[in-house]
């Protein structure tokens, strides 16, 4: 019992499976401190947000005050590329990823839809989860670069990799961080004529692991966007430059249905509402769905994916849109014309 960081015993390998939020990061820190190998499969990355509660932190400390600051790695702290954005603080020649930005990344990464694995749907959320794990990986590499072993020699030969469960469908939280200090602990070493080859070997790269990132880039920046093109660009593509998006979280028919509903809503507002009350059967919406201020509220219990689609289409059509309700059963999307106060 007690916190991971206060665990007093020596050990050779640390293993954590779906350790909640910050608990995964303390496992990595304890292994780095002990010069021990690790197998860490993180979970509940949404709890890394500063405003989120974390059962591990509460149970070990009695409070919810975070002890780890995010992002953890220097590389992630200097992300931001060449784009100017109000959420990025400029320091010298670098643009710094703020804690607010990491909070949004953590929020998006809290993903658990097993049925979407290997499919385009929710690729952005899986990419966000992988980015959180990459921050962890880069943090461990950063620590290993300056690590000194107990006998005073450098540990620069140490290694850490990000891989996935096999099969991926074993869990939607299938990212695994592996790390080791001694080449004899390398899980990728292969046997040779004299036994195990002590050389530092790394796993073969799996191109399919890049698919989620490519789909996410297309979804966010347009079909003609690639990772290389985005890195070389001096400004993010504007909506006018990308006339077609890859709506990977819904079908084209679902998108067309929502657009049709919103177009009918706009049509209704352009008519005399008193007249429409006697003709409501000829349009999709009943007048009661639109309040006296011209705000349309979609039904509750539509699910997060459908609500996301409504927000997406409403934004593209230039409409105001926002969410209402705190509990999932009470959440809905409200839409109004930009001129509606």
XYZ file of C-alpha atoms in Angstrom:
341
model
C 0.000 0.000 0.000
C 1.081 3.601 -0.543
C 2.289 5.611 -3.505
C 4.378 4.262 -6.352
C 6.962 6.976 -5.797
C 7.456 5.876 -2.169
C 7.870 2.163 -2.947
C 11.141 1.265 -1.140
C 12.168 -2.135 -2.553
C 14.642 -2.808 -5.354
C 13.284 -4.502 -8.489
C 14.521 -5.486 -11.961
C 11.415 -4.789 -14.027
C 8.358 -2.610 -13.499
C 5.064 -3.645 -15.112
C 1.884 -1.587 -15.139
C -1.236 -2.511 -17.105
C -3.798 0.256 -17.562
C -2.451 2.241 -14.606
C -4.821 5.195 -14.381
C -3.597 8.594 -15.584
C -0.611 9.839 -13.612
C 0.076 6.371 -12.139
C 1.678 5.311 -15.450
C 4.049 8.280 -15.291
C 5.089 7.482 -11.726
C 5.773 3.891 -12.808
C 8.117 5.200 -15.501
C 9.814 7.559 -13.049
C 10.333 4.797 -10.476
C 11.828 2.502 -13.126
C 14.148 5.254 -14.345
C 15.240 5.939 -10.780
C 15.884 2.230 -10.124
C 17.637 1.684 -13.484
C 15.062 -1.059 -14.085
C 13.374 -2.223 -17.275
C 9.703 -1.394 -17.780
C 6.543 -2.466 -19.563
C 3.963 0.296 -19.214
C 0.513 0.318 -20.805
C -1.195 3.600 -19.957
C -4.893 4.203 -19.451
C -7.393 7.017 -18.776
C -5.214 9.731 -20.327
C -8.115 12.151 -19.950
C -7.294 12.218 -16.234
C -3.970 13.900 -17.057
C -5.911 17.148 -17.532
C -5.372 19.621 -14.732
C -9.122 19.881 -14.061
C -9.713 16.112 -13.992
C -9.891 13.923 -10.917
C -7.602 10.881 -10.733
C -8.440 7.870 -8.550
C -4.748 6.982 -8.138
C -3.805 10.452 -6.919
C -6.799 10.569 -4.579
C -6.243 7.117 -3.114
C -2.525 7.676 -2.563
C -2.644 11.268 -1.280
C -6.240 11.963 -0.251
C -6.412 14.848 -2.735
C -6.397 15.465 -6.467
C -3.428 17.807 -6.735
C -1.285 16.712 -9.692
C 2.410 16.052 -9.010
C 3.439 15.662 -12.657
C 3.384 18.627 -15.056
C 2.459 18.076 -18.702
C 3.793 17.976 -21.320
C 6.754 16.141 -19.803
C 9.320 16.118 -22.611
C 11.336 19.067 -23.909
C 10.390 18.087 -27.478
C 6.663 18.360 -26.778
C 7.150 21.544 -24.766
C 8.623 23.136 -27.903
C 5.922 21.920 -30.283
C 3.862 24.443 -32.184
C 5.678 24.443 -35.500
C 5.645 27.609 -37.573
C 2.013 28.503 -36.946
C 0.951 31.519 -34.942
C -1.823 30.629 -32.546
C -3.263 32.411 -29.533
C -2.887 29.197 -27.507
C 0.876 29.086 -28.068
C 3.252 31.160 -25.993
C 6.271 32.383 -27.932
C 9.608 32.210 -26.108
C 12.663 33.213 -28.113
C 12.624 31.373 -31.413
C 10.421 28.558 -30.101
C 6.683 28.238 -29.789
C 5.775 26.512 -26.572
C 2.965 23.992 -26.096
C 1.035 25.241 -23.095
C -0.634 23.189 -20.389
C -3.983 24.284 -21.883
C -3.047 22.700 -25.194
C -1.960 19.484 -23.515
C -5.248 19.412 -21.588
C -7.112 19.378 -24.909
C -4.837 16.638 -26.259
C -5.452 14.552 -23.126
C -9.195 15.154 -23.382
C -9.264 13.907 -26.993
C -7.088 10.897 -26.144
C -9.509 9.457 -23.572
C -10.816 6.912 -26.062
C -12.177 3.412 -25.511
C -14.126 2.250 -28.594
C -12.729 -1.218 -29.294
C -14.909 -1.684 -32.383
C -13.138 1.176 -34.208
C -9.628 -0.347 -34.050
C -8.017 -0.457 -37.543
C -10.901 1.608 -38.959
C -10.901 5.301 -40.017
C -13.559 6.220 -37.467
C -12.129 8.059 -34.433
C -8.608 8.008 -35.914
C -8.065 11.525 -34.512
C -8.684 10.303 -30.970
C -6.368 7.316 -31.361
C -3.709 9.628 -32.803
C -4.136 11.897 -29.755
C -3.623 8.886 -27.452
C -0.456 7.946 -29.329
C 0.833 11.523 -28.998
C 0.392 11.374 -25.222
C 2.425 8.150 -25.229
C 5.052 9.774 -27.453
C 5.443 12.535 -24.882
C 6.130 9.818 -22.307
C 8.571 8.051 -24.625
C 10.487 11.263 -25.351
C 10.583 12.066 -21.637
C 12.216 8.701 -20.886
C 14.714 9.195 -23.722
C 15.466 12.641 -22.337
C 16.154 11.104 -18.920
C 18.217 8.255 -20.374
C 20.449 10.638 -22.337
C 21.806 12.101 -19.117
C 21.492 8.936 -16.999
C 24.524 7.624 -15.112
C 24.568 4.055 -13.829
C 25.504 3.088 -10.281
C 29.086 2.248 -11.283
C 29.551 5.760 -12.728
C 29.358 4.790 -16.399
C 27.049 6.410 -18.877
C 23.752 4.722 -19.766
C 23.425 6.274 -23.217
C 23.011 2.780 -24.676
C 19.675 2.429 -22.940
C 16.611 2.246 -25.119
C 12.865 2.743 -25.075
C 10.261 2.008 -27.739
C 6.546 2.528 -28.249
C 4.726 -0.516 -29.540
C 1.247 -2.039 -29.381
C -0.464 -5.107 -28.001
C -0.725 -8.079 -30.318
C -3.404 -8.240 -31.502
C -4.392 -4.575 -31.393
C -7.952 -5.672 -30.682
C -6.888 -6.951 -27.238
C -7.794 -3.515 -25.877
C -8.569 -0.012 -27.200
C -5.795 1.163 -24.813
C -3.196 -0.911 -26.647
C -0.122 1.368 -26.658
C 2.818 -0.125 -24.716
C 6.086 1.521 -23.684
C 9.077 -0.820 -23.331
C 12.389 0.294 -21.847
C 15.637 -1.326 -20.742
C 19.091 -0.307 -19.534
C 21.101 -3.459 -20.238
C 21.365 -4.987 -23.712
C 20.761 -8.430 -22.197
C 17.262 -7.184 -21.316
C 16.521 -6.135 -24.896
C 13.273 -7.979 -25.799
C 14.180 -7.763 -29.498
C 17.570 -9.500 -29.265
C 17.874 -12.550 -31.506
C 19.735 -15.850 -31.096
C 22.913 -16.477 -33.079
C 25.449 -19.298 -33.240
C 26.849 -18.342 -29.852
C 23.514 -17.854 -28.164
C 21.745 -14.501 -27.783
C 23.077 -11.612 -29.812
C 23.875 -8.837 -27.313
C 23.687 -6.084 -29.939
C 21.041 -3.399 -29.442
C 18.236 -4.358 -31.782
C 14.989 -2.508 -32.375
C 11.623 -3.744 -33.648
C 10.838 -3.514 -37.335
C 8.709 -0.487 -38.119
C 5.067 -1.283 -38.821
C 3.731 1.131 -41.491
C 0.145 0.412 -40.437
C 0.846 2.295 -37.198
C 1.041 5.522 -39.230
C -2.429 5.150 -40.722
C -4.263 6.874 -37.854
C -1.974 9.906 -38.101
C -2.417 10.207 -41.868
C -6.196 9.946 -41.554
C -6.170 12.489 -38.711
C -4.126 14.957 -40.782
C -6.536 14.609 -43.700
C -9.497 15.026 -41.382
C -8.094 18.192 -39.807
C -6.393 19.813 -42.796
C -7.915 18.351 -45.955
C -7.506 15.429 -48.316
C -4.424 16.835 -50.039
C -2.514 17.179 -46.798
C 0.279 14.816 -45.791
C 2.593 14.804 -42.807
C 5.516 15.980 -44.946
C 3.523 18.759 -46.630
C 2.245 20.025 -43.294
C 5.731 20.127 -41.767
C 7.063 22.105 -44.748
C 4.159 24.566 -44.811
C 4.505 28.023 -43.280
C 0.802 28.340 -42.491
C -2.044 25.918 -41.772
C -4.431 25.243 -44.673
C -7.546 27.383 -44.553
C -11.061 25.981 -45.081
C -11.138 27.620 -48.525
C -7.989 25.705 -49.499
C -9.583 22.416 -48.498
C -12.945 22.018 -50.129
C -13.310 18.386 -49.158
C -12.592 16.841 -45.762
C -12.263 13.221 -44.794
C -15.179 12.783 -42.386
C -13.788 9.607 -40.887
C -16.096 9.538 -37.852
C -19.313 9.324 -39.882
C -20.609 8.363 -43.303
C -21.291 10.772 -46.170
C -25.002 9.950 -45.885
C -25.080 10.825 -42.168
C -23.421 14.146 -42.926
C -25.857 14.858 -45.759
C -28.824 14.094 -43.473
C -27.647 16.576 -40.824
C -26.957 19.234 -43.452
C -30.456 18.721 -44.863
C -31.975 19.119 -41.393
C -30.058 22.338 -40.780
C -31.017 23.696 -44.195
C -34.664 23.064 -43.355
C -34.151 24.823 -40.023
C -32.770 27.879 -41.853
C -35.729 27.743 -44.236
C -38.179 27.677 -41.356
C -36.597 30.762 -39.789
C -36.866 32.568 -43.099
C -40.636 32.041 -43.057
C -43.302 33.458 -40.798
C -43.379 31.127 -37.785
C -47.102 31.700 -37.250
C -47.766 30.498 -40.784
C -45.391 27.556 -40.316
C -47.332 26.315 -37.278
C -50.126 25.177 -39.588
C -47.702 23.690 -42.136
C -45.198 22.032 -39.832
C -46.023 18.615 -41.226
C -44.421 19.569 -44.547
C -40.936 20.084 -43.053
C -38.660 17.942 -40.926
C -38.969 19.973 -37.744
C -42.024 20.770 -35.747
C -42.118 24.419 -34.715
C -41.927 23.373 -31.053
C -38.297 22.285 -31.706
C -37.402 25.969 -32.257
C -37.806 28.286 -29.292
C -38.989 31.892 -29.340
C -35.390 33.089 -29.879
C -34.941 30.968 -32.987
C -32.704 28.373 -31.274
C -32.998 24.783 -32.470
C -32.223 22.088 -29.894
C -31.555 18.589 -31.131
C -32.880 15.675 -29.057
C -31.010 14.328 -26.049
C -29.339 10.897 -26.003
C -28.028 11.195 -29.573
C -24.565 10.007 -28.538
C -21.229 11.815 -28.674
C -20.470 10.835 -32.285
C -23.742 12.318 -33.602
C -23.299 15.459 -31.509
C -19.805 15.863 -32.927
C -21.216 15.570 -36.451
C -23.831 18.280 -35.764
C -21.120 20.630 -34.466
C -18.984 19.919 -37.546
C -21.746 20.592 -40.090
C -23.106 23.632 -38.221
C -19.647 25.220 -38.135
C -19.164 24.630 -41.856
C -22.562 26.224 -42.556
C -21.673 29.327 -40.526
C -24.178 28.650 -37.746
C -23.722 29.189 -34.034
C -23.632 25.902 -32.121
C -23.001 24.838 -28.541
C -23.576 21.970 -26.171
C -25.959 21.897 -23.212
C -26.257 19.441 -20.321
C -23.601 17.978 -18.040
C -24.566 14.318 -17.688
C -24.458 12.223 -20.838
C -28.189 11.510 -20.754
C -28.898 15.259 -20.647
C -26.420 16.413 -23.309
C -27.723 17.971 -26.521
C -26.601 20.326 -29.284
C -28.211 23.740 -29.771
C -27.971 25.641 -33.060
C -28.834 29.220 -33.994
C -28.196 31.761 -36.720
C -25.144 33.958 -36.175
C -27.381 37.013 -35.869
C -29.530 35.365 -33.179
C -28.869 36.861 -29.731
